[in-house]
Amino acid sequence: MTTKRSVYLLWKVLGRQRRIQFIGLLLLSLVSAIAEVANLGALFPVLKLLANPQKSIESLGFIPVPFSQLSQQQLLLSLGACFLSVVVFSTIVRVLTIQIQLRLGALIAADLGDQVFTAVLNKPFNWHLENNSSRVQIGRAHV
């Protein structure tokens, strides 16, 4: 079975609430990816500033008004603080994304287990006499 087909079948089985949570997770993953790119994008200018502060400050070109009044050391500290805030934000978003992924995965697994259990309980009595419960457990473990 292809991945597309598996995802499609899983999507059909999911309830409305889990679908909304899954879409929310996708959006959070997109924000996380953008934060990671910003993190990497902010790294190179900071490294350039640390390597050669005077030349790098001149190459920044337009400096916003609040920063133009600062000395070179204060400007380096301000840009370092900006970089640090980007790193902290990126890390918080990454941790939140991982936590929500794990939680949603566990909730989906519990929902699937409930559906399997309900389907087995609703089978006729004869089916239970003819089939061993270990078959259901093995089938559920492979899902």
GROMACS .gro file of C-alpha atoms in nm:
model
  143
    1MET     CA    1   0.000   0.000   0.000
    2THR     CA    2   0.135   0.340  -0.092
    3THR     CA    3   0.187   0.621   0.154
    4LYS     CA    4  -0.077   0.834  -0.018
    5ARG     CA    5  -0.334   0.559   0.018
    6SER     CA    6  -0.242   0.501   0.383
    7VAL     CA    7  -0.277   0.870   0.464
    8TYR     CA    8  -0.608   0.884   0.277
    9LEU     CA    9  -0.746   0.585   0.468
   10LEU     CA   10  -0.627   0.729   0.799
   11TRP     CA   11  -0.785   1.065   0.712
   12LYS     CA   12  -1.119   0.892   0.645
   13VAL     CA   13  -1.107   0.716   0.983
   14LEU     CA   14  -1.015   1.027   1.184
   15GLY     CA   15  -1.290   1.220   1.352
   16ARG     CA   16  -1.360   1.588   1.285
   17GLN     CA   17  -1.175   1.704   1.598
   18ARG     CA   18  -0.859   1.506   1.513
   19ARG     CA   19  -0.865   1.641   1.157
   20ILE     CA   20  -0.877   1.997   1.288
   21GLN     CA   21  -0.594   1.919   1.531
   22PHE     CA   22  -0.393   1.764   1.248
   23ILE     CA   23  -0.438   2.074   1.030
   24GLY     CA   24  -0.335   2.289   1.328
   25LEU     CA   25  -0.023   2.074   1.366
   26LEU     CA   26   0.059   2.123   0.999
   27LEU     CA   27   0.030   2.502   1.040
   28LEU     CA   28   0.247   2.491   1.353
   29SER     CA   29   0.504   2.284   1.161
   30LEU     CA   30   0.507   2.552   0.893
   31VAL     CA   31   0.568   2.822   1.156
   32SER     CA   32   0.844   2.604   1.302
   33ALA     CA   33   1.009   2.571   0.960
   34ILE     CA   34   0.996   2.948   0.907
   35ALA     CA   35   1.145   3.004   1.254
   36GLU     CA   36   1.428   2.763   1.176
   37VAL     CA   37   1.505   2.944   0.851
   38ALA     CA   38   1.504   3.277   1.039
   39ASN     CA   39   1.737   3.122   1.295
   40LEU     CA   40   1.983   3.015   1.028
   41GLY     CA   41   1.942   3.343   0.839
   42ALA     CA   42   2.026   3.544   1.151
   43LEU     CA   43   2.333   3.336   1.228
   44PHE     CA   44   2.550   3.448   0.936
   45PRO     CA   45   2.522   3.825   0.991
   46VAL     CA   46   2.602   3.777   1.361
   47LEU     CA   47   2.909   3.568   1.278
   48LYS     CA   48   3.013   3.832   1.025
   49LEU     CA   49   2.973   4.104   1.288
   50LEU     CA   50   3.181   3.908   1.537
   51ALA     CA   51   3.458   3.846   1.284
   52ASN     CA   52   3.500   4.210   1.174
   53PRO     CA   53   3.270   4.448   1.363
   54GLN     CA   54   3.365   4.780   1.198
   55LYS     CA   55   3.345   4.659   0.839
   56SER     CA   56   3.027   4.462   0.908
   57ILE     CA   57   2.848   4.756   1.067
   58GLU     CA   58   2.930   4.970   0.765
   59SER     CA   59   2.802   4.696   0.532
   60LEU     CA   60   2.467   4.686   0.711
   61GLY     CA   61   2.377   5.003   0.524
   62PHE     CA   62   2.054   5.151   0.653
   63ILE     CA   63   2.042   5.123   1.032
   64PRO     CA   64   1.707   5.204   1.194
   65VAL     CA   65   1.699   5.532   1.390
   66PRO     CA   66   1.709   5.379   1.740
   67PHE     CA   67   2.021   5.180   1.648
   68SER     CA   68   2.201   5.466   1.473
   69GLN     CA   69   2.251   5.652   1.804
   70LEU     CA   70   2.428   5.357   1.968
   71SER     CA   71   2.801   5.306   1.996
   72GLN     CA   72   2.966   5.012   1.821
   73GLN     CA   73   2.966   4.797   2.136
   74GLN     CA   74   2.605   4.876   2.215
   75LEU     CA   75   2.507   4.799   1.856
   76LEU     CA   76   2.683   4.462   1.872
   77LEU     CA   77   2.507   4.384   2.200
   78SER     CA   78   2.170   4.488   2.055
   79LEU     CA   79   2.212   4.277   1.744
   80GLY     CA   80   2.332   3.987   1.961
   81ALA     CA   81   2.020   4.023   2.176
   82CYS     CA   82   1.803   4.021   1.862
   83PHE     CA   83   1.978   3.707   1.743
   84LEU     CA   84   1.933   3.545   2.083
   85SER     CA   85   1.561   3.625   2.082
   86VAL     CA   86   1.525   3.463   1.737
   87VAL     CA   87   1.705   3.151   1.864
   88VAL     CA   88   1.489   3.132   2.178
   89PHE     CA   89   1.167   3.178   1.977
   90SER     CA   90   1.275   2.912   1.726
   91THR     CA   91   1.358   2.668   2.004
   92ILE     CA   92   1.028   2.725   2.184
   93VAL     CA   93   0.832   2.669   1.863
   94ARG     CA   94   1.033   2.353   1.787
   95VAL     CA   95   0.974   2.208   2.136
   96LEU     CA   96   0.604   2.294   2.118
   97THR     CA   97   0.575   2.130   1.776
   98ILE     CA   98   0.741   1.809   1.895
   99GLN     CA   99   0.523   1.797   2.207
  100ILE     CA  100   0.204   1.843   2.005
  101GLN     CA  101   0.316   1.583   1.749
  102LEU     CA  102   0.368   1.325   2.020
  103ARG     CA  103   0.039   1.407   2.193
  104LEU     CA  104  -0.162   1.400   1.871
  105GLY     CA  105   0.001   1.072   1.768
  106ALA     CA  106  -0.097   0.917   2.101
  107LEU     CA  107  -0.453   1.049   2.072
  108ILE     CA  108  -0.491   0.912   1.719
  109ALA     CA  109  -0.356   0.573   1.831
  110ALA     CA  110  -0.605   0.570   2.120
  111ASP     CA  111  -0.891   0.658   1.884
  112LEU     CA  112  -0.794   0.379   1.645
  113GLY     CA  113  -0.770   0.134   1.934
  114ASP     CA  114  -1.117   0.235   2.052
  115GLN     CA  115  -1.258   0.186   1.703
  116VAL     CA  116  -1.103  -0.159   1.673
  117PHE     CA  117  -1.224  -0.258   2.019
  118THR     CA  118  -1.577  -0.135   1.943
  119ALA     CA  119  -1.581  -0.318   1.609
  120VAL     CA  120  -1.474  -0.643   1.775
  121LEU     CA  121  -1.730  -0.610   2.055
  122ASN     CA  122  -2.009  -0.552   1.804
  123LYS     CA  123  -1.934  -0.878   1.620
  124PRO     CA  124  -2.187  -1.160   1.657
  125PHE     CA  125  -2.134  -1.415   1.932
  126ASN     CA  126  -2.052  -1.690   1.681
  127TRP     CA  127  -1.763  -1.485   1.546
  128HIS     CA  128  -1.615  -1.472   1.897
  129LEU     CA  129  -1.649  -1.848   1.933
  130GLU     CA  130  -1.473  -1.913   1.603
  131ASN     CA  131  -1.191  -1.657   1.637
  132ASN     CA  132  -0.918  -1.628   1.894
  133SER     CA  133  -0.874  -1.290   2.065
  134SER     CA  134  -0.500  -1.305   1.999
  135ARG     CA  135  -0.574  -1.257   1.628
  136VAL     CA  136  -0.736  -0.926   1.703
  137GLN     CA  137  -0.442  -0.819   1.920
  138ILE     CA  138  -0.190  -0.918   1.651
  139GLY     CA  139  -0.387  -0.734   1.383
  140ARG     CA  140  -0.408  -0.428   1.604
  141ALA     CA  141  -0.033  -0.435   1.670
  142HIS     CA  142   0.037  -0.425   1.296
  143VAL     CA  143  -0.194  -0.128   1.231
   0.00000   0.00000   0.00000
